[in-house]
Each structure stands twice: as structure tokens, then as C-alpha cells.
XYZ file of C-alpha atoms in Angstrom:
467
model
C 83.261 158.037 120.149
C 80.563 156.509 121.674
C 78.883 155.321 118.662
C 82.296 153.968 117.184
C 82.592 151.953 120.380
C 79.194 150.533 120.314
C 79.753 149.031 116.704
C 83.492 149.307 115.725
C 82.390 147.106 112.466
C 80.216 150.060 111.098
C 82.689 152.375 111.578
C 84.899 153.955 108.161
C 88.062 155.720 107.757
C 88.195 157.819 104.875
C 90.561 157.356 101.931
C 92.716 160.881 102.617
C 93.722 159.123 106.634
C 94.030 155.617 104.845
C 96.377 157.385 102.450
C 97.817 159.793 105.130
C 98.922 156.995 107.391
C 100.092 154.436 104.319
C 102.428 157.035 103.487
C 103.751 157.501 106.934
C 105.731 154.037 106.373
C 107.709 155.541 102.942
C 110.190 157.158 105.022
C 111.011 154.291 107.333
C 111.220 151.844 103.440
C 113.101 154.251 101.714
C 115.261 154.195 104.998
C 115.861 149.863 105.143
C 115.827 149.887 101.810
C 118.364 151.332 100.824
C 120.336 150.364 104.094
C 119.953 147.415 103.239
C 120.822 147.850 99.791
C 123.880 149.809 100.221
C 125.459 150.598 103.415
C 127.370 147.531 103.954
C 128.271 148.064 100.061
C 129.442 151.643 100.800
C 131.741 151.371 104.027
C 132.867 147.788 102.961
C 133.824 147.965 99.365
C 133.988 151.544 98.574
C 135.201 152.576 101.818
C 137.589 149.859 102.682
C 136.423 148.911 106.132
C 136.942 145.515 107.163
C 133.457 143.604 106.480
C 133.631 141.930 110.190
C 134.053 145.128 111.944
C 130.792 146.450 109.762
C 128.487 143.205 110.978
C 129.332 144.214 115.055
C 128.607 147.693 114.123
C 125.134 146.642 112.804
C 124.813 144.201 115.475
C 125.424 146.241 118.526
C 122.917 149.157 117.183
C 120.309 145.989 117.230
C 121.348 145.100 120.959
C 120.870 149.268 121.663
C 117.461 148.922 120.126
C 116.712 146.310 122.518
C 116.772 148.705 125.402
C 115.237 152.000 122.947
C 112.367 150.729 121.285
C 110.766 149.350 124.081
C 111.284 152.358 126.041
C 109.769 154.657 123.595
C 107.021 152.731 123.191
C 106.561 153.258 127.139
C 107.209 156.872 127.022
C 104.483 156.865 124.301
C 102.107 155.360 125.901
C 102.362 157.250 128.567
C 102.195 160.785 127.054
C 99.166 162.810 126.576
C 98.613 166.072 124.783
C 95.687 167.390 122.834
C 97.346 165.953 119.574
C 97.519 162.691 121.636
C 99.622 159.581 122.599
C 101.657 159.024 119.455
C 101.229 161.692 116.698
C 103.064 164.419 118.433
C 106.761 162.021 118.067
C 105.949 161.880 114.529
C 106.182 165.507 113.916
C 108.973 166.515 116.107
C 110.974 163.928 115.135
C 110.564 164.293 111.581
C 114.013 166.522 110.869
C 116.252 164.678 113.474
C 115.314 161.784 111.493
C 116.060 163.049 108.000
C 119.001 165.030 109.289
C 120.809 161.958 110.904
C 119.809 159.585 107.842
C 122.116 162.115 105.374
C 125.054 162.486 107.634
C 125.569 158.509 107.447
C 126.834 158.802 103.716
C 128.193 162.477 103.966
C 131.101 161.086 105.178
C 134.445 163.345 105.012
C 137.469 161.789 103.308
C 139.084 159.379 105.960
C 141.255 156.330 106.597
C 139.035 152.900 106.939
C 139.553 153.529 111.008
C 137.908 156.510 111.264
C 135.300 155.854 108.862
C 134.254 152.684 110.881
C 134.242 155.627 113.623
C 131.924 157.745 111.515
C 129.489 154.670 110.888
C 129.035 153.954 114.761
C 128.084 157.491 115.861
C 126.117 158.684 112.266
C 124.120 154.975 112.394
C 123.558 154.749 116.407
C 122.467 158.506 115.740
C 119.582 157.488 112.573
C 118.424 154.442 114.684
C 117.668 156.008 117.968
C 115.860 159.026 115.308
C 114.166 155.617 113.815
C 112.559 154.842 116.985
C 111.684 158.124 118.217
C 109.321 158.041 115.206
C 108.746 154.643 114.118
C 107.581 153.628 117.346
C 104.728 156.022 117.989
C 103.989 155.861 114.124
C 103.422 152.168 114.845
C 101.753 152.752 118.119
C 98.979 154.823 116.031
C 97.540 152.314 114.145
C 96.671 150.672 116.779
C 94.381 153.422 118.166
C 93.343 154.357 114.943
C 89.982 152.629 114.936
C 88.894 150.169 117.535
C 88.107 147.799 114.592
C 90.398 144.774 113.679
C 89.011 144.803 110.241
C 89.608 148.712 109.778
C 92.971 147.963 110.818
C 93.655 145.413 109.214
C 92.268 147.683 105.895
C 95.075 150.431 106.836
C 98.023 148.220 107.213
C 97.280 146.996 104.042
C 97.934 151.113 102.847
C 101.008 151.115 104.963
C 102.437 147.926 103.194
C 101.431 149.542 99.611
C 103.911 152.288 100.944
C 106.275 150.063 102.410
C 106.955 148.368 98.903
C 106.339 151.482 96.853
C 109.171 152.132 98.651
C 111.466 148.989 97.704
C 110.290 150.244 93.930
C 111.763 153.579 94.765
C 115.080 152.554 95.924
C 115.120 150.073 93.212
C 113.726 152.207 90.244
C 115.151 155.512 91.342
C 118.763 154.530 93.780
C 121.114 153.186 90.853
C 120.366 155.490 87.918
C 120.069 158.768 90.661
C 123.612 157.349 92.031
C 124.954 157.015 88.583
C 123.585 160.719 87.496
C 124.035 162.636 90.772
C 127.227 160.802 91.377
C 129.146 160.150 87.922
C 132.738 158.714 88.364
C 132.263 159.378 91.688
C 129.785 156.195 93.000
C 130.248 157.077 97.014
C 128.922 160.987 96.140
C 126.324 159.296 94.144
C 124.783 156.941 96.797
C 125.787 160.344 99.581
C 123.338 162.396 97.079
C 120.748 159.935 96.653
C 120.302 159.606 100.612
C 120.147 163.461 100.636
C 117.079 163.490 98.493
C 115.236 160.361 100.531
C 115.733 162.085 104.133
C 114.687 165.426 102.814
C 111.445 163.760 101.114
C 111.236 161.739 104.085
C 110.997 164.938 106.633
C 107.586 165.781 104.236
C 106.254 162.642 104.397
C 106.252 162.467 108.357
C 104.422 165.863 108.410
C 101.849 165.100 106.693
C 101.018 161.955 108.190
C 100.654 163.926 111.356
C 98.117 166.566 109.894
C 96.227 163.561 108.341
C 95.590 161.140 111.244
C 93.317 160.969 114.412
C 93.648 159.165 117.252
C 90.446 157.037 118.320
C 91.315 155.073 121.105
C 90.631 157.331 123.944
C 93.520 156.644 126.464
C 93.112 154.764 130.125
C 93.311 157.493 133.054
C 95.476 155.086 135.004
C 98.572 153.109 133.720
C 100.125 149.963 135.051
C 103.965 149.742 136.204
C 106.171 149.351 133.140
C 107.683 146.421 134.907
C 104.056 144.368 134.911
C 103.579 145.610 131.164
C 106.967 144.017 129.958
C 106.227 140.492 132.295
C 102.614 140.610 130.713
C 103.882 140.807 127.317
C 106.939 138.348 127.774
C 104.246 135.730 129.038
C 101.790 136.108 125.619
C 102.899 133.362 123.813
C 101.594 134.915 120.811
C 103.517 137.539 120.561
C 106.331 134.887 120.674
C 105.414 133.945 117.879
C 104.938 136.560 115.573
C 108.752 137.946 116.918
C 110.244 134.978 116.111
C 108.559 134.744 113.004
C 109.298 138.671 111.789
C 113.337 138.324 113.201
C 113.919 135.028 110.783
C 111.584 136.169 108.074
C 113.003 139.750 108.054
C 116.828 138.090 108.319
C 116.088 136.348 104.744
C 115.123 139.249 102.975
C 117.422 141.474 104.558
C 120.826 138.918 104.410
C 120.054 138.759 100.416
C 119.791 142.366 100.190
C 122.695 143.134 101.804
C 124.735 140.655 99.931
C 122.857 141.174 96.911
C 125.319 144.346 95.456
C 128.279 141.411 96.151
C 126.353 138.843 94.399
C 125.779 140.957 91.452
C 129.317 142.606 90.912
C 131.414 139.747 91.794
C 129.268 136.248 90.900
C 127.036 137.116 88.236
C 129.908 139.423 86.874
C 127.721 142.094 86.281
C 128.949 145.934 84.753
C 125.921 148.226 85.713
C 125.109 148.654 82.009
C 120.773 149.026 82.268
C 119.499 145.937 80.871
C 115.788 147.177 80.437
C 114.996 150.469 79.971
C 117.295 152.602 82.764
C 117.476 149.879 85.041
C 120.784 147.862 85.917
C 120.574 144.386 87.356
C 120.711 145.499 90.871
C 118.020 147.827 90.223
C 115.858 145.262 88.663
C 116.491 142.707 91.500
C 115.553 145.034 94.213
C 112.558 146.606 92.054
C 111.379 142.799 91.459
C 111.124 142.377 95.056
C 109.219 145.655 95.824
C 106.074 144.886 93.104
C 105.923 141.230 94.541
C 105.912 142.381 98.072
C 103.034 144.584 97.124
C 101.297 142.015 95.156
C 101.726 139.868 98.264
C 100.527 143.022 100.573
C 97.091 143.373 98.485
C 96.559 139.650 97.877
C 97.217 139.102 101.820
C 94.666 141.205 102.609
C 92.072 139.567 100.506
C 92.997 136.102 101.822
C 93.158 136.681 105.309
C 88.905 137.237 105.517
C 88.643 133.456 105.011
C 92.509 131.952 106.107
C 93.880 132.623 109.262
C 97.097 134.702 109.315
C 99.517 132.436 110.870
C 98.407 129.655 107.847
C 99.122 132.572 104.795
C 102.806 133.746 106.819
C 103.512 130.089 106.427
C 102.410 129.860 102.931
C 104.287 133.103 102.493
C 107.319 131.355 103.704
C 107.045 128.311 101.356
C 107.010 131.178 98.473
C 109.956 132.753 99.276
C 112.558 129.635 99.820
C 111.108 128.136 96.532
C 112.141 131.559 95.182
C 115.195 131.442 96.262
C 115.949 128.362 95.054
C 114.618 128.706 91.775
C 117.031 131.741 91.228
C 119.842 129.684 92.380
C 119.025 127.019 89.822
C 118.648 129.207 86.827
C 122.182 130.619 84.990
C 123.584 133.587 86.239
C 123.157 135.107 83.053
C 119.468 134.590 82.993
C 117.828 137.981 83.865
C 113.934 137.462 83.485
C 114.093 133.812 85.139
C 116.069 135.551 87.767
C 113.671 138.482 87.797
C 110.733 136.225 88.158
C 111.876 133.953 91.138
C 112.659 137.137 92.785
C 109.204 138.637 92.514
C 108.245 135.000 93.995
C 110.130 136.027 96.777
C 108.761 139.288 97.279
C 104.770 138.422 97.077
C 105.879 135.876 100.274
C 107.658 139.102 101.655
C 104.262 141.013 101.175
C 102.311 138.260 103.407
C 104.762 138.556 105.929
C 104.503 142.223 106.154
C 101.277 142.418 105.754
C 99.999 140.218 108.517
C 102.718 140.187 111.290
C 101.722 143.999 111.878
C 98.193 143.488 111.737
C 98.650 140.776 114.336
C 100.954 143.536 116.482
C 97.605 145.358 117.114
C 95.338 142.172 117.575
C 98.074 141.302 120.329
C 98.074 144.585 121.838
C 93.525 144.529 121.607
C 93.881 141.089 123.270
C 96.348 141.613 126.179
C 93.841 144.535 126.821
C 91.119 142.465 126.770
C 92.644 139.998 128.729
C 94.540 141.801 131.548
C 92.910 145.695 131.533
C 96.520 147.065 130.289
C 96.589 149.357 127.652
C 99.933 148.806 126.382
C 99.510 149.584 122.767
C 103.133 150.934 122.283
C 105.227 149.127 124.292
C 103.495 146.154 122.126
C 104.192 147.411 118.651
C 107.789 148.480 119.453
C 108.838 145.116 121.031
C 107.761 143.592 117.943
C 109.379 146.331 115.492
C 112.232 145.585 117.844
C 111.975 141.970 116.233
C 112.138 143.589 112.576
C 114.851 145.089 113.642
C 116.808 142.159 115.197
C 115.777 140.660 111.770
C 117.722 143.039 109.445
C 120.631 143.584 111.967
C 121.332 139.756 111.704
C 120.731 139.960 107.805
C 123.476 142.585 107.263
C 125.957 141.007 110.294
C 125.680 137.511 108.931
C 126.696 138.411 105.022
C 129.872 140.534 106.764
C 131.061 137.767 108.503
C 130.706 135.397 105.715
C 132.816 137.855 103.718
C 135.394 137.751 106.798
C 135.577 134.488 107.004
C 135.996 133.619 103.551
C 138.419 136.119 102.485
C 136.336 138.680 100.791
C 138.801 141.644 98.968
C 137.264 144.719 97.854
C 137.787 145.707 93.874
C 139.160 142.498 93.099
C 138.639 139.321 91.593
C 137.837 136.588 94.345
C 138.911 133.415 95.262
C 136.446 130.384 95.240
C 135.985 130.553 98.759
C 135.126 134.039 99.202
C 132.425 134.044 96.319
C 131.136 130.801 98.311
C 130.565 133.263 100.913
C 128.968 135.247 99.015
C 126.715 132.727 97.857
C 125.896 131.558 101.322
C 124.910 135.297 102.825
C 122.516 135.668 99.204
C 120.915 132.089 99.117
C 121.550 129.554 101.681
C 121.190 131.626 104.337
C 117.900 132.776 103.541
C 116.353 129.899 102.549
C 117.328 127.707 105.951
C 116.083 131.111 107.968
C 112.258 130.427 106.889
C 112.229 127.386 108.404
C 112.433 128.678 112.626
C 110.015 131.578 110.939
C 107.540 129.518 109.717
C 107.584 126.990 112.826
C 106.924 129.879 114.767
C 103.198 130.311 113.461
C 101.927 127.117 114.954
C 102.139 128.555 118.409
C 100.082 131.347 117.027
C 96.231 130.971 118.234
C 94.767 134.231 117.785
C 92.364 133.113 115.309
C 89.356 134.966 113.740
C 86.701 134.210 116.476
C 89.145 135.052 118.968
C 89.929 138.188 117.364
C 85.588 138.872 116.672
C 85.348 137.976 120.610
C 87.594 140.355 121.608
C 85.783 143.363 119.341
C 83.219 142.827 120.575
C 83.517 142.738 124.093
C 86.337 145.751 123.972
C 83.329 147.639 122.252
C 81.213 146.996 124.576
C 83.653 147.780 127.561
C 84.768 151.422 125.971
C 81.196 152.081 125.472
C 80.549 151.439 128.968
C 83.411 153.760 129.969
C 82.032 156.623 127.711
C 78.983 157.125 129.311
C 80.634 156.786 133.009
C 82.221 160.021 131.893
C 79.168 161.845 130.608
């Protein structure tokens, strides 16, 4: 330890943890993915609850987040046991997580009342199982290596995984729902969660057998309450929230109204339309290859452009690819296809960065106040992914409220305007607050090689007062 804390720059983790922790983040993207992708579809359309009632449900889990994530991320900062601070959360909570993720869509036969019901307990359920995981997964990489640059190096892995996973969902979702289901396209999407949360459970454990913890923890902590008013007073970590909730609400409004846009606007049948893949599935699969393109190219930029500069750029990608799929005609799959991998590489920069600048936050309020707060850092920020893809499913059901959506029907004008608003508009004008956000960011690189340095020097320091 005391050799990676005298020169955290020399120091390498091997390709089996890089990998082991990359995969760690499939669960959680097979998870929003497909969420995203279908749950508002399922209970709204298929399962006749009323698309208003769906967007509070969504919302209110975000507002119970609020209080859970950072909580966890307290609890895990705070535990200790010779597996350390955060691994242990990722193997115990492994089954709850895959358990609770199934039971959403294994839904009995019900009236639109009780189903509503059914979404409220099964979803509060798989989001409070989110966190107990998430969080300390997230917490890891942030003792991981005391290097910025190493990780930096394995949040690139864990974006790989995170759009390997959008490819999953988008390659694998509609032809397993169409095979595993048949007639039957609820059973379908019910079966195709089954096999994500059981792969999922896997995943988890071996993430925890691959991993270390390097980051020897503080023997003291400070009062939770000084943590949170530390935190709420670092302005960049104001920045990169706002700048995940807005950029996270684009990607996850058009996702949610995507399944609308495709069934009722661009009139589309599910027939595959290249090799087994139906429009949907191309759409979603489009945005999963950019947002790894984005992930890898992201990394390779940020050595000589600061972050907050390539999440803007990122942001300029997606709203022109937006609007260039607006502008083509709706029967025009490959122009569509190709704005919406535009969309996706901005995605990737977003990704990338914003949690590589979680754990740059969390080295610099150490450096700056003494607190080790690595946990309750990462989690309030997931918390602002969250808040992100809570308002991107609530906003496209109240746009179908309002405009008089009607499930398994032909719309009215105003209802597909709706539509139209929750898949494009919306996410375009939501970049802008994102991207405004950066400027206020001011961790730059020789901030960042400052703070390395003299953390290194500190924790070497503290290693040989204990020898």
C-alpha cells in the first residue's frame, strides 16, 4: 500500500479487476434499460393503467431515493469488514436485487387498480434493492486505486458494460419477447426480465470475487450531518448533478416514449427490418454502440480536453441528433438509425465523464476538508441519474395524459403531438440547463494532478505512522 501511495501514477490494475468491475455495471444497464424501454409500455398500454398515475408512481420512487441513496452511501462508508467498505453490499444484495427486478413484470391477472398497486410495491421494492447495491458498487471505484488516471481507465470498462448493455436489451429484448412470449407480448417482456435478473444475480458475484479495495479507510469519521453540508457547499458537484439529472432526462424521456413513437407515429408492425431486429430494437441497439463509441472515444479525449468542455460537446451531439431524426421521414430507417447513434456517442461522453468526475469530487473534498466521504459522494450523484430517468419516464406519462393518449387505438392529432413532444422536444430543450451546468465546473486537470499528488503523499505519511 505504501508504495501505491507514494506514486499512485505507477501503479496498474490488471485486465481480469478492470473486466471484473466493468461488468459489475451490466446488471444495473440491463436493469434502466429495459425500464426504460418497457415498463411504462407494459402497465400503460398493455396493462391499461392510466399513463398519469404511472409518471407519480415513477416520480415518488425518485423522491424515496432522495432519502435512500444517500443513506446507503453513509452506511457504506461507515462499514468495515475484512472484505471492506463496499464489496460486501454487492454480494448480499445480489438475489434481493434479481428477485425484486422479476416480480415487477410477473404480475398476476388484475384490474388496472390493482395493477397500479402491484407497480408501487414490486418497483419501490427493485429500487431500494438498486441502491443497496448500486451504491457501494459505485462507492468502490472510488477506492479502487488512489489514481485519477487508473480510475478514470476503469470507468471507461464500466461504461463498455453499461452500453453492452443498451445492445443487449436492444439486440436480445424484442426478438426474446416475441419467442418466449408469442401471442402473448406481456409473458414475453415477464420472461425476458426473468432471464436479465437471474444473469444479473451472476454478474454481481463475480464482481465481488474480482475486486480489491485500495483505499485503506480513515479510523475516525465525521458526523453525517457535516458530510451532507460539505458536499451541498462543493459547487462542483452542483454541477455535474445538474448536468447528469437533465442529460439523463433526454435519453431516458425518448426511451420511454420511444415504444409510443414507434407503434403509433411511425406506424410501425414489429416485422424485423434487418436481420432479427424490429425498429424498436434497432433504435435502442443504435443508441447502445454510439454510447460506447462515445465511452471509448471520451476516454481518449479527456488526456488533452477537460471533461466539463467534451460533456458539453457531448450535449451539442445529442440535440443535433435529435433533430436530425425529426427532420428525416418516418419511414427512413438508416437516416433514423444514424442520427440515433449521434445521439448515443454524446450519451457515451456523458457517462463516461460525469462518473469519473464523482470520484475526482469525492478525492478533492478529501483533500480539501480531511472527510472521507467516498459513498455518500457517489450516491448523491447516482441519486441525480436517478432524478434524471424518473423525470424522463414521468414527463412522457403526463404528456400522454394530457393529450389524450388511448391504448390500442388509433390517436387523435393531439395525443400523437404528445407523443412527439415526450420523444423529441423534450429532449432536445433538456441539454440546454445540462450543458450550462459545466461552466461552473473547475476541477480541471492540474487541479485534479495537485490533488494526487498531495493525497499520495498524505496516505503515505499515514502508512508508516502505523508501522
Amino acid at each position: 500500500m505504501a508504495d501505491a501511495a507514494q506514486d499512485p501514477k505507477n501503479e496498474r490494475i490488471g485486465l481480469v479487476e478492470k473486466l471484473g468491475y466493468g461488468i459489475g455495471d451490466l446488471p444495473s444497464g440491463l436493469y434502466l434499460n429495459f425500464f426504460g424501454a418497457y415498463l411504462l409500455y407494459f402497465f400503460v398500454d398493455l396493462g391499461g393503467v392510466a399513463p398519469a398515475a404511472m409518471a407519480l408512481m415513477l416520480l415518488l420512487s425518485r423522491v424515496f431515493d432522495a432519502i435512500t441513496d444517500p443513506v446507503m452511501g453513509v452506511i457504506s462508508d461507515r462499514t468495515r469488514t475484512r472484505w471492506g467498505r463496499y464489496r460486501p453490499y454487492i454480494l448480499f444484495g445480489a438475489l434481493p436485487f434479481g428477485l425484486t427486478g422479476f416480480a415487477i413484470f410477473a404480475a398476476p391477472d388484475m384490474s388496472p387498480g390493482w395493477l397500479l398497486v402491484w407497480a408501487y410495491v414490486t418497483y419501490g421494492l427493485t429500487m431500494l434493492a438498486f441502491t443497496g447495491v448500486n451504491v457501494p458498487y459505485s462507492g468502490l471505484l472510488g477506492v479502487i486505486s488512489p489514481s485519477t488516471k487508473q480510475r478514470a481507465n476503469v470507468t471507461a470498462y464500466r461504461m463498455f458494460f453499461s452500453g453492452f448493455a443498451g445492445i443487449m436489451v436492444g439486440v436480445l429484448a424484442t426478438t426474446l419477447i416475441r419467442e418466449l412470449g408469442g401471442d402473448d407480448e406481456a409473458r414475453g417482456i415477464m420472461m425476458t426480465m426473468g432471464v436479465f435478473a437471474a444473469l444479473s444475480v451472476v454478474i454481481y458475484i463475480i464482481t465481488f470475487a474480482t475486486t480489491k479495495e485500495r483505499i485503506p479507510a480513515v479510523t475516525t469519521n465525521t458526523a453525517v450531518k457535516r458530510d451532507l453540508t460539505t458536499l451541498l457547499r462543493t459547487t462542483a458537484w452542483i454541477a455535474v448533478v445538474i448536468a447528469a439529472i437533465f442529460g439523463v432526462l433526454s435519453i431516458a424521456s425518448r426511451a420511454s416514449s420511444a415504444r409510443f413513437f414507434f407503434k403509433y407515429v411511425a406506424g410501425d408492425d414489429g416485422a424485423p427490418v434487418f436481420l432479427f431486429l424490429d425498429r424498436f430494437g434497432l433504435f435502442l441497439t443504435a443508441l447502445a454502440i454510439g454510447q460506447i463509441s462515445g465511452v471509448i472515444l471520451g476516454l481518449r479525449l479527456q488526456r488533452r480536453v477537460e471533461k466539463s468542455h467534451l460533456i458539453i460537446a457531448g450535449g451539442i451531439m445529442k440535440m443535433l441528433g435529435i433533430i436530425a431524426f425529426s427532420f428525416v421521414p418516418l419511414d427512413a430507417v438508416w437516416p433514423q438509425t444514424l442520427a440515433q447513434y449521434v445521439v448515443g456517442v454524446g450519451f457515451g461522453f456523458l457517462m463516461v465523464l460525469s462518473f469519473s468526475m464523482f470520484t475526482d469530487i469525492a478525492e478533492y473534498i478529501e483533500w480539501k476538508s480531511g472527510q472521507q466521504m467516498t459513498g455518500l459522494t457517489v450516491s448523491a450523484s447516482i441519486f441525480g441519474v436517478k432524478v434524471g430517468t424518473g423525470l424522463g419516464a414521468f414527463a412522457p406519462g403526463i404528456a400522454l395524459e394530457l393529450t389524450g393518449f388511448d391504448p390500442g387505438v388509433e390517436q387523435t392529432a393531439q395525443s400523437l403531438a404528445g407523443i412527439n413532444f415526450a420523444f423529441a422536444i423534450l429532449p432536445a430543450l433538456a441539454l440546454l440547463p445540462a450543458a450550462g451546468a459545466m461552466i461552473f465546473y473547475r476541477l480541471t486537470h492540474a487541479t485534479m494532478e495537485r490533488v494526487e499528488h498531495d493525497m499520495a503523499a498524505r496516505r503515505l505519511d499515514e502508512a508508516r505512522s502505523l508501522q
